[in-house]
XYZ file of C-alpha atoms in Angstrom:
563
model
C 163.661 107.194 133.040
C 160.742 105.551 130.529
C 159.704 106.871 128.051
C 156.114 106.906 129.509
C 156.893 109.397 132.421
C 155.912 112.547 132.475
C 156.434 115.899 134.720
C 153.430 116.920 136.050
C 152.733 120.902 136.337
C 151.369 121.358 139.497
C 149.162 124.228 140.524
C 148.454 125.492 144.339
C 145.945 125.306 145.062
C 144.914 121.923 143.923
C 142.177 121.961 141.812
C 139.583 119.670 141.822
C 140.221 116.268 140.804
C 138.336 116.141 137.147
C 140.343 119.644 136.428
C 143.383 118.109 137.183
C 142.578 114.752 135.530
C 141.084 116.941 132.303
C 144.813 118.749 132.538
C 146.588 115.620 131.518
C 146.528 114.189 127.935
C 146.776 110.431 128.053
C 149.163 108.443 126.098
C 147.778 105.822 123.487
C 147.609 102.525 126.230
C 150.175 100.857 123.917
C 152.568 103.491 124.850
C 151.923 102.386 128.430
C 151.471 98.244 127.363
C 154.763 98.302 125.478
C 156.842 99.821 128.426
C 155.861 96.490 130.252
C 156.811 94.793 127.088
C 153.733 93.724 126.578
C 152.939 92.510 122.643
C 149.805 93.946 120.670
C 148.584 89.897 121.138
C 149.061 90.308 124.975
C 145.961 92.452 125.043
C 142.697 93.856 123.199
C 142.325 98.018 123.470
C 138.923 99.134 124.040
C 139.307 102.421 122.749
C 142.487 104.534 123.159
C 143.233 104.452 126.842
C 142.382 101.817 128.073
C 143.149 97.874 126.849
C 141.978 94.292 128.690
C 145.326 92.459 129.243
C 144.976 88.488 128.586
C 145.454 85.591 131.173
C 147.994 84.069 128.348
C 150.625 86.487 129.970
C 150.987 84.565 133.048
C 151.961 81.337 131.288
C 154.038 82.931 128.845
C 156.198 84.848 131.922
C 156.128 81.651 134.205
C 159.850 81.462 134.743
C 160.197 85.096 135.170
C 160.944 86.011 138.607
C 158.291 88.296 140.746
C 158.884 91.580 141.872
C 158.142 92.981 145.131
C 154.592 93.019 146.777
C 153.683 95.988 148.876
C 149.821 96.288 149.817
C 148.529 99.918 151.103
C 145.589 99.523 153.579
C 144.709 102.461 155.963
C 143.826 103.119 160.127
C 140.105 103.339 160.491
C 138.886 105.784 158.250
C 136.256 108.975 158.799
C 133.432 108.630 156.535
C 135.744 111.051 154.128
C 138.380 108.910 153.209
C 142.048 108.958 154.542
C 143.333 108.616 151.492
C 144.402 105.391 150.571
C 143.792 105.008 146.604
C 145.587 108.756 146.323
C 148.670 107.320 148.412
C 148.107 104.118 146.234
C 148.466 106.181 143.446
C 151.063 108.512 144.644
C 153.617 105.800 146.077
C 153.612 104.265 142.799
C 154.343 108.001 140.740
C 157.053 107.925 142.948
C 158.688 104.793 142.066
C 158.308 105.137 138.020
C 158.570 108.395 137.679
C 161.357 109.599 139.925
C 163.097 106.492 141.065
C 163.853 104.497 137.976
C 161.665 101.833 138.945
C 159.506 99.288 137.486
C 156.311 99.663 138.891
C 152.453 98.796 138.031
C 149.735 99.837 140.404
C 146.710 97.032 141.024
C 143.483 98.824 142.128
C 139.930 97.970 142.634
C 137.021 98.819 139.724
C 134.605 101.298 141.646
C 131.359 101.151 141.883
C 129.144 103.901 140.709
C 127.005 103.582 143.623
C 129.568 105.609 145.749
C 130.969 107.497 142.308
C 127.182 109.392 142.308
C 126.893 109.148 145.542
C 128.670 112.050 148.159
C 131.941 110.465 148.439
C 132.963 110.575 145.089
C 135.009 108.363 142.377
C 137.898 106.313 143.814
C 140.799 107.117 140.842
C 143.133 108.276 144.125
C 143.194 112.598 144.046
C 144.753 115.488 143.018
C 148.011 115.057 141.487
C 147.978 110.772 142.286
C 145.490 109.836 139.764
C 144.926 107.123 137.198
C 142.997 108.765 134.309
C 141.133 109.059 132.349
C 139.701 109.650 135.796
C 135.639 109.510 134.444
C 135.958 106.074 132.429
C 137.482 104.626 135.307
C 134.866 105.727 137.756
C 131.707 105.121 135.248
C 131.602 101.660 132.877
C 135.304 101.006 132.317
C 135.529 98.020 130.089
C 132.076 96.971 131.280
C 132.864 93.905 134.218
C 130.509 95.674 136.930
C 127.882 95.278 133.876
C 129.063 91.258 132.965
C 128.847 90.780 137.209
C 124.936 92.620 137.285
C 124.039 90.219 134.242
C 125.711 87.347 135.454
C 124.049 87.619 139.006
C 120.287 88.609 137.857
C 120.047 85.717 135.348
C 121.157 83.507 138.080
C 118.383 85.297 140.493
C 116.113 84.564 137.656
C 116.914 80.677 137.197
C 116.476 80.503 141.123
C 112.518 81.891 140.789
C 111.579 80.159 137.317
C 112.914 77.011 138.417
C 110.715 77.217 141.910
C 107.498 78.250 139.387
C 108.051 75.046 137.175
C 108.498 72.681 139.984
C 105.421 73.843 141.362
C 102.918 73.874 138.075
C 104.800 70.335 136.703
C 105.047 66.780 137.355
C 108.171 65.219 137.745
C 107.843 63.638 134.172
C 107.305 67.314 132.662
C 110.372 68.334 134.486
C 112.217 65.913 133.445
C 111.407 66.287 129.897
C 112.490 69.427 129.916
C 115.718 69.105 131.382
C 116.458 66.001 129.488
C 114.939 66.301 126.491
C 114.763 63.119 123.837
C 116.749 63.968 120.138
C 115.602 63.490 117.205
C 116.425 59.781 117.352
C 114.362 59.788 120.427
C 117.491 59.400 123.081
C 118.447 61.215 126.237
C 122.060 61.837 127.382
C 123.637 63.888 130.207
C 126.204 66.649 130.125
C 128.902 67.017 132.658
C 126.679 69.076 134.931
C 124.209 66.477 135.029
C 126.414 63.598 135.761
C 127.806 66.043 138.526
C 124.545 66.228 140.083
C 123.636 62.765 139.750
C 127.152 61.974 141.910
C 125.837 64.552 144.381
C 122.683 62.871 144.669
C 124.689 58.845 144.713
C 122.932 58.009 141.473
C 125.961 56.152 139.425
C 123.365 55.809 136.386
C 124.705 57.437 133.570
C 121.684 56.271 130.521
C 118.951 58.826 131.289
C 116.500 55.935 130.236
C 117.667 53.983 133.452
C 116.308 56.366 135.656
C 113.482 54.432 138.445
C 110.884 57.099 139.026
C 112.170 57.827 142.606
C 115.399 58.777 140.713
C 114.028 61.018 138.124
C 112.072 63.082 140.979
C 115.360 62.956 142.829
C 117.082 64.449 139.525
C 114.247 67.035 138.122
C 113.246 68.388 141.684
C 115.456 70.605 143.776
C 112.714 71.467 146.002
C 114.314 74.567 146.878
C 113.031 75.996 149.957
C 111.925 79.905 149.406
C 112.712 81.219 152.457
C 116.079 80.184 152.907
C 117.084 81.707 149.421
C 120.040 83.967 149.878
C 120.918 85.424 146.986
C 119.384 88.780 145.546
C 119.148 90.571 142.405
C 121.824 94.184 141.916
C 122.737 97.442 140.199
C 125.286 99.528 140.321
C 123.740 102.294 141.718
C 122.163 103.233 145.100
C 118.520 102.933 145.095
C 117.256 102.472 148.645
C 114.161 101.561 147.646
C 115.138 98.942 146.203
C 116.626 96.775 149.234
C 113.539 95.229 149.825
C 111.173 94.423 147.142
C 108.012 91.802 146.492
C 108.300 89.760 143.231
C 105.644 87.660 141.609
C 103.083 90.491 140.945
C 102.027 89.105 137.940
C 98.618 87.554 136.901
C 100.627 84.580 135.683
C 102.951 84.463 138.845
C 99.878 83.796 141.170
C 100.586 82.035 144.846
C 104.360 82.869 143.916
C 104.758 85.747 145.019
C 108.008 86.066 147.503
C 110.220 89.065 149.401
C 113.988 89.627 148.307
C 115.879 92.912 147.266
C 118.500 94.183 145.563
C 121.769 94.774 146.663
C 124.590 96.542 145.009
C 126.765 94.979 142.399
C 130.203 94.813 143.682
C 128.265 93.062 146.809
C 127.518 90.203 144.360
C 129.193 86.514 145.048
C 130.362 86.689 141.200
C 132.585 89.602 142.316
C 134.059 88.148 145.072
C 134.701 84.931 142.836
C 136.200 87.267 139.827
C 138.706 88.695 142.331
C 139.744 85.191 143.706
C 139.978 82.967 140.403
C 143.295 81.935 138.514
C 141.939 80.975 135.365
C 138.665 80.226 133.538
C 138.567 77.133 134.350
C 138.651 78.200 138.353
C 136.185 80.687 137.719
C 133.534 78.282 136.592
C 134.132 75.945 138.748
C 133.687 78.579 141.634
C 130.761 79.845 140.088
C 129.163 76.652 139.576
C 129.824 76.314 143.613
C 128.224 79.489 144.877
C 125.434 78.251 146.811
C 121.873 79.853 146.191
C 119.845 78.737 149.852
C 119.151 74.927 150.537
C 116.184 72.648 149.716
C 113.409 71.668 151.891
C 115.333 69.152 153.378
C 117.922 71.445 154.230
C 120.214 70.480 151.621
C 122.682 73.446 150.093
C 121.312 73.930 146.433
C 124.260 75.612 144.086
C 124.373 77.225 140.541
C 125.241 74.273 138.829
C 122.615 72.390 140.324
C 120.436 75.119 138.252
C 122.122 73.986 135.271
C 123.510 77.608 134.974
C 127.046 77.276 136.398
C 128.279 77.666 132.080
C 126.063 80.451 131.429
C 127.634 82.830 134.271
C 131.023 81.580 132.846
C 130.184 82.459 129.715
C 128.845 85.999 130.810
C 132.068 86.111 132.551
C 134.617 85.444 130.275
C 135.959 88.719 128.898
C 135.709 89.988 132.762
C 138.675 88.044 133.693
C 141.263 89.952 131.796
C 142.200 92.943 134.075
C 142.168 96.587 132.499
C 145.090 98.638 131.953
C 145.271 102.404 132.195
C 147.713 104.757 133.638
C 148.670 107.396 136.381
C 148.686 110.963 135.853
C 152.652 110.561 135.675
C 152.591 107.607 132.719
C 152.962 104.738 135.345
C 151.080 101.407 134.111
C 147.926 100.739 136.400
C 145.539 97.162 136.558
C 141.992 97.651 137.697
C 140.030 94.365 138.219
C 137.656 93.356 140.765
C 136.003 95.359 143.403
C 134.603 92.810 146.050
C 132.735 95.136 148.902
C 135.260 94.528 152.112
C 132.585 93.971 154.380
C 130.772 91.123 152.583
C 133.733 89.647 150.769
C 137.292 90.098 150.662
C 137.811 93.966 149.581
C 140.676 93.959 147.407
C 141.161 93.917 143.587
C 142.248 90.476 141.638
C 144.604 87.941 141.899
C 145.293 87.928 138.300
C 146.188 91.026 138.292
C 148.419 90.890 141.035
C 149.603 87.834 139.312
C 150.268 89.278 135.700
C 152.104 92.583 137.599
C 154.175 90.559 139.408
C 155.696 88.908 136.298
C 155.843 92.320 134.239
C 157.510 94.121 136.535
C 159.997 91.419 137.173
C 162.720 90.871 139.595
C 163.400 94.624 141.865
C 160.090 95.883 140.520
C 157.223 97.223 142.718
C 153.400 95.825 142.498
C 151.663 98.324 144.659
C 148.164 97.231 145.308
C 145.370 98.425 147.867
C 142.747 96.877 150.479
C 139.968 98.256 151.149
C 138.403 99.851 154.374
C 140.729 99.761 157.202
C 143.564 97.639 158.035
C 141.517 95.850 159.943
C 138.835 94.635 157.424
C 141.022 95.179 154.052
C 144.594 93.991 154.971
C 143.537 91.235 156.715
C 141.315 89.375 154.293
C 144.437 90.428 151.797
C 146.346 88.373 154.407
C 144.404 85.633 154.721
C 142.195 85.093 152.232
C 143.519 86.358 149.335
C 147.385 85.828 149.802
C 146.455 82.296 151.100
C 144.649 81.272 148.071
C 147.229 83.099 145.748
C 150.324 81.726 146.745
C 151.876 85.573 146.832
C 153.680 87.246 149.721
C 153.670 90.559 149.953
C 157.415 91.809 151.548
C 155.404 95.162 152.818
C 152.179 96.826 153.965
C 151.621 100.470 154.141
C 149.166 101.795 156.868
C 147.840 105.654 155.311
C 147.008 107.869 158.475
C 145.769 111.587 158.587
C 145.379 114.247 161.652
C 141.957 114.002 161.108
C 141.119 110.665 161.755
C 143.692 110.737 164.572
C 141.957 113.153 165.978
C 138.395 111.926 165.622
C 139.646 108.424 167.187
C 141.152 110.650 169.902
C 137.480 111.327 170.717
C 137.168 114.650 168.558
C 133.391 115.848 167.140
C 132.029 113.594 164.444
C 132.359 114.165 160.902
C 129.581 113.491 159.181
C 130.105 113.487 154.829
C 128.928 116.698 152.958
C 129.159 118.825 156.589
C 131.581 121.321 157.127
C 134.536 119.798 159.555
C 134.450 120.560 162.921
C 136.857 124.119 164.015
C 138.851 121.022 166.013
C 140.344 119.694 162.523
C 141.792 122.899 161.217
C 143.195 124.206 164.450
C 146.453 122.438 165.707
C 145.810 120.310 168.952
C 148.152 117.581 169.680
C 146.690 115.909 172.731
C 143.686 114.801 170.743
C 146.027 113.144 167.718
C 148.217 111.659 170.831
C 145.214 110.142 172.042
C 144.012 108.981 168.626
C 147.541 107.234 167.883
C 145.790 104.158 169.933
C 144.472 103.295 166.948
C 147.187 103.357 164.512
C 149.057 101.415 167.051
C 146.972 98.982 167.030
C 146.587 98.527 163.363
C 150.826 98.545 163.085
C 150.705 95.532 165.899
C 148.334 93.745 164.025
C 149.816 93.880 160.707
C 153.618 93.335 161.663
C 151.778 90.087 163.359
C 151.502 88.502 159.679
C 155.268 88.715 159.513
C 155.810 92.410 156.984
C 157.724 95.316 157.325
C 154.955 98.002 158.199
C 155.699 101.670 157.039
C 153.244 104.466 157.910
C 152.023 107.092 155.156
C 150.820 110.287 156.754
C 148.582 111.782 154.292
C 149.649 115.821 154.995
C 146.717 118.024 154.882
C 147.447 121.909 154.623
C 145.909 122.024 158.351
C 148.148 119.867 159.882
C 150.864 121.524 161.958
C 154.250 120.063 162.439
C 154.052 118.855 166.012
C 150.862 117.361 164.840
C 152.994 115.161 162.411
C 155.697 114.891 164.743
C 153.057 112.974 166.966
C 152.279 110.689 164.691
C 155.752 109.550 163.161
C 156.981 109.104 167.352
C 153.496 107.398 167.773
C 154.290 105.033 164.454
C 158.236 104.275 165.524
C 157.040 103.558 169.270
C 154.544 100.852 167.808
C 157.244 99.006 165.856
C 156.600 100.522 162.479
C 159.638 99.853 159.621
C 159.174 103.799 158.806
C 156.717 106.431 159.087
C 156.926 108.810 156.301
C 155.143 112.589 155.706
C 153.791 112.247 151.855
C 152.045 114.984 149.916
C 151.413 113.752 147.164
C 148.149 114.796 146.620
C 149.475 118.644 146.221
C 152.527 117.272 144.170
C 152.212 114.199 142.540
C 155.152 111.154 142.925
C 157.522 113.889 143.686
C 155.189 113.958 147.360
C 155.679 110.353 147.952
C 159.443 109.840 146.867
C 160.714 109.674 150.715
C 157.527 106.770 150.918
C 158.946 105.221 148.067
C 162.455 104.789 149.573
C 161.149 103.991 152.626
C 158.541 100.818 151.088
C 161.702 99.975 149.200
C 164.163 99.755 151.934
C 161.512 97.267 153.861
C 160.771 95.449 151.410
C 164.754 94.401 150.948
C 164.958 94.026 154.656
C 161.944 91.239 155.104
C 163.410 89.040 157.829
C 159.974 87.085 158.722
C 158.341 84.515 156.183
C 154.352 85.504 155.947
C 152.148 84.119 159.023
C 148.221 83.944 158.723
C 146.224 84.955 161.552
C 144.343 81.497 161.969
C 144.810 77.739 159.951
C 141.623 76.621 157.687
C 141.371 73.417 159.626
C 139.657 75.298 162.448
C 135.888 75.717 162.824
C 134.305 78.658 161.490
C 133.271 79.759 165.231
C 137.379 79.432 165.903
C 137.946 81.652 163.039
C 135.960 84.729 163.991
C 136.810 84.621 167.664
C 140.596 84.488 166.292
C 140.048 87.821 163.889
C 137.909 89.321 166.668
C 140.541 89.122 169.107
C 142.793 90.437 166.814
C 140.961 93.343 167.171
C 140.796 93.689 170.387
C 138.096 91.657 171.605
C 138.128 89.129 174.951
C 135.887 86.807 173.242
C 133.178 86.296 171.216
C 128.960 85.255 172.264
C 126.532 84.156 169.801
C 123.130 84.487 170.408
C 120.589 81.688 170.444
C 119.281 82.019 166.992
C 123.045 81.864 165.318
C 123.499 78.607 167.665
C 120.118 77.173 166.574
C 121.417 77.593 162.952
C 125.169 76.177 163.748
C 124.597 73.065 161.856
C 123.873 74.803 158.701
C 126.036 77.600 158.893
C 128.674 76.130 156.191
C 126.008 76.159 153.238
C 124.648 79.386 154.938
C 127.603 81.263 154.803
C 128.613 80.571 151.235
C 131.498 83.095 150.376
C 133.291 81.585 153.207
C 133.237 77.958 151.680
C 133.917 79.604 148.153
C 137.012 80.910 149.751
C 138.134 77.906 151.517
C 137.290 75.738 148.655
């Protein structure tokens, strides 16, 4: 057993989450970064538990072979939770800790939106945490910060550069984006001479320019209302979605409606989650597309010159963090893309660097967020797509509760008291709510993994309840369905998971399939993940058919993540 691993005490009841993270001392994070034989100049500690671990580790490890890839997603989840960062958490206690195995767990960064909002952090729960549970659900090694800084000075370029095109001539503008040296010459940079190829002007002396050309060059004539992107924080502030800016005495005629959204719904997150390298990173940042000109043409960050500047914001964001489990197991956080605007699952690179550490028979546990149907999916086809990596097995975390309220049981509502039909046994209703963990096992086994259920055991469920659900699971075509309570007892709660994830992942008999090729149209695409959900087909209304011809520069995370 490492060295790292320790036995937890558990109490019963469980107490709350920060009394049981408080209960743990942490080891110094080179305790935990030398059990994956990492060197001290493999990372840079930012304090004493936690430590950014550098890209360099990848190249250094490229002939090492990768261990196995197991993602956790969940059925569709009450607005409680089912569970799937605890099991997350959990499965991965029970792999270092009490099967001898090399394991490192990948999660997302959470926002503190939700953190100070009524649903709480998202470190997992009870006895399956990664602590210290508050730095990891308040500024962690500051990337939610780099991503609000990153995105507002872009938001900023977007309205000063629409305020100087409209008080200048194209001479001024040009002036100032090409200004002469002291020897009274202009040159280009890179991002110039990109824009000029953008705009077919093979010119590369500044001097050369024919006045058309300059206005061509100085002007992007962006068109106000078709800007899409929006200033953030990182905390909920509702009345803050929809704002006026321009107020000011200097500002006048400019003044323009926009809002802010919430960090982890910014572009630069979804693009931090999805790079490989620096170098990819600014390239994808320099493509995220800001709204489209006058003319209707897609206007980008690098066409605001600023493409180097979010890099450069950026570049310490890259490195994942490490930290560890309440049992001394190594965790990753990186990245927390918001599922339902971007791809909902933590980073490549960190999936990337794990993968090598762990090595050959090692475990990479990672999680998607939201359901199955939203998280594991986009892990499917988005993010393993782009990555190269194929995961050998997907867990699918389902509780009595949810079961029940898909089974058409009273609503729960967050911060209510659940209904008397969630505490009492009542197996008809669970029966009926298997439909929908059915449905999520058919449509993950589709992209070619072993799929083995994790019933997260609440102290209301009865056995017959369970029972239900494991004969529901097996009847789908699930690998395994497995009770876990690891939430009351740590790893030792999810060792019969553990087996189980590693007995499918040695049994993968199908290579991974994607649910649709990127060669289609984007129409073809969401009628293909719509069906997968159940749907007969998909109508768009006349306004979405109006816009058709734009909808590739509209919708820019998809071209950043087919790009």
């Amino acid at each position: 057993m490492s060295k790292t691993v320790r036995k937890l005490q558990v109490a019963s009841p469980v107490p709350a989450d920060i009394d049981v993270a408080n209960s743990v001392e942490p080891l110094h994070i080179s305790e935990i970064a030398q059990e994956l034989n990492l060197s001290p100049h493999h990372y840079d500690l930012y304090g004493k538990y936690k430590a950014k671990v550098l890209l360099s580790v990848i190249d250094e490890l490229q002939g090492r072979g990768d261990g196995y890839y197991v993602v956790v997603g969940g059925i569709t989840p009450t607005p409680l939770g089912e569970g799937k960062s605890t099991t997350t958490v959990g499965l991965c206690q029970a792999l270092g800790a009490f099967l001898d195995k090399k394991v490192v767990t990948c999660l997302r960064q959470p926002s503190q939106g939700p953190t100070f909002g009524i649903k709480g952090g998202a470190a997992g729960g009870g006895y399956s945490q990664v602590i210290p549970m508050d730095e990891f659900n308040l500024h962690l090694t500051g990337d939610i910060h780099a991503i609000t800084a990153a995105n507002n000075l872009l938001a900023a370029a977007i309205d000063t550069r629409i305020f100087h095109e409209s008080t200048q001539s194209d001479k001024a503008l040009f002036n100032r984006l090409c200004p002469p040296n002291k020897e009274g010459k202009r040159s280009f940079n890179n991002i110039m001479f990109s824009r000029l190829k953008k705009l077919g002007i093979s010119k590369t002396n500044p001097e050369e320019l024919t006045p058309e050309e300059v206005k061509k060059f100085a002007r992007l004539d962006i068109d106000p209302e078709s800007i899409t992107w929006r200033r953030v924080m990182d905390v909920n502030d509702r009345f803050l979605r929809k704002i006026t800016i321009g107020q000011g005495p200097e500002e006048k005629g400019m003044v323009r409606e926009t809002g802010f959204d919430i960090s982890v719904a910014s572009e630069i997150m979804a693009v931090l989650a999805l790079t490989t390298s620096l170098s990819d990173m600014r390239e994808r940042l320099g493509k995220m597309v800001i709204g489209n000109s006058k003319a209707g043409d897609p206007i980008t960050a690098d066409d605001l010159g600023i493409g180097g500047a979010l890099t450069v914001l950026m570049k310490d964001a890259i490195n994942p963090t490490l930290m560890q489990t309440l049992e001394g197991t190594p965790v990753l956080v990186h990245a927390g893309p918001f599922a339902n605007i971007a791809h909902g699952n933590s980073s490549i690179v960190a999936d990337k660097i794990a993968l090598k550490l762990v090595g050959p028979d090692g475990f990479v546990v990672t999680e998607a967020g939201f359901g199955a149907d939203i998280g594991t999916e986009k892990f499917m086809n988005i993010k393993c797509r782009y990555s190269g990596l194929t995961p050998q097995c997907a867990v699918i975390v389902a509780t009595i509760r949810a079961l029940k309220m898909h089974g058409g049981g009273p609503q729960v509502v967050a911060g209510k008291p659940l209904d008397h039909a969630y505490v009492t046994e009542n197996v008809a209703l669970v029966e009926a709510g298997c439909i929908n963990l059915a449905r999520h096992i058919s449509n993950t086994k589709a992209y070619g993994v072993n799929v083995v259920v994790a019933i997260n055991k609440f102290s209301t469920d009865s056995e017959a309840e369970l029972s239900a659900v494991r004969d529901a699971a097996f009847a789908a075509g699930a690998f395994d369905a497995v009770i876990c309570s690891h939430h009351a007892h740590g790893g030792k709660g999810a060792v019969d998971l553990g087996i189980a994830v590693q007995k499918a992942c040695e049994n993968v008999t199908q290579p991974l399939r994607f649910l649709y090729p990127l060669d289609i149209s984007i129409k073809e695409k969401i009628e293909a993940i719509a069906k997968s959900y159940g749907a007969s087909g998909v109508e768009y209304s006349e306004q979405v058919k109006y816009f058709d011809s734009h909808i590739l520069s509209s919708l820019s995370l998809i071209s950043l993540l087919n790009n």
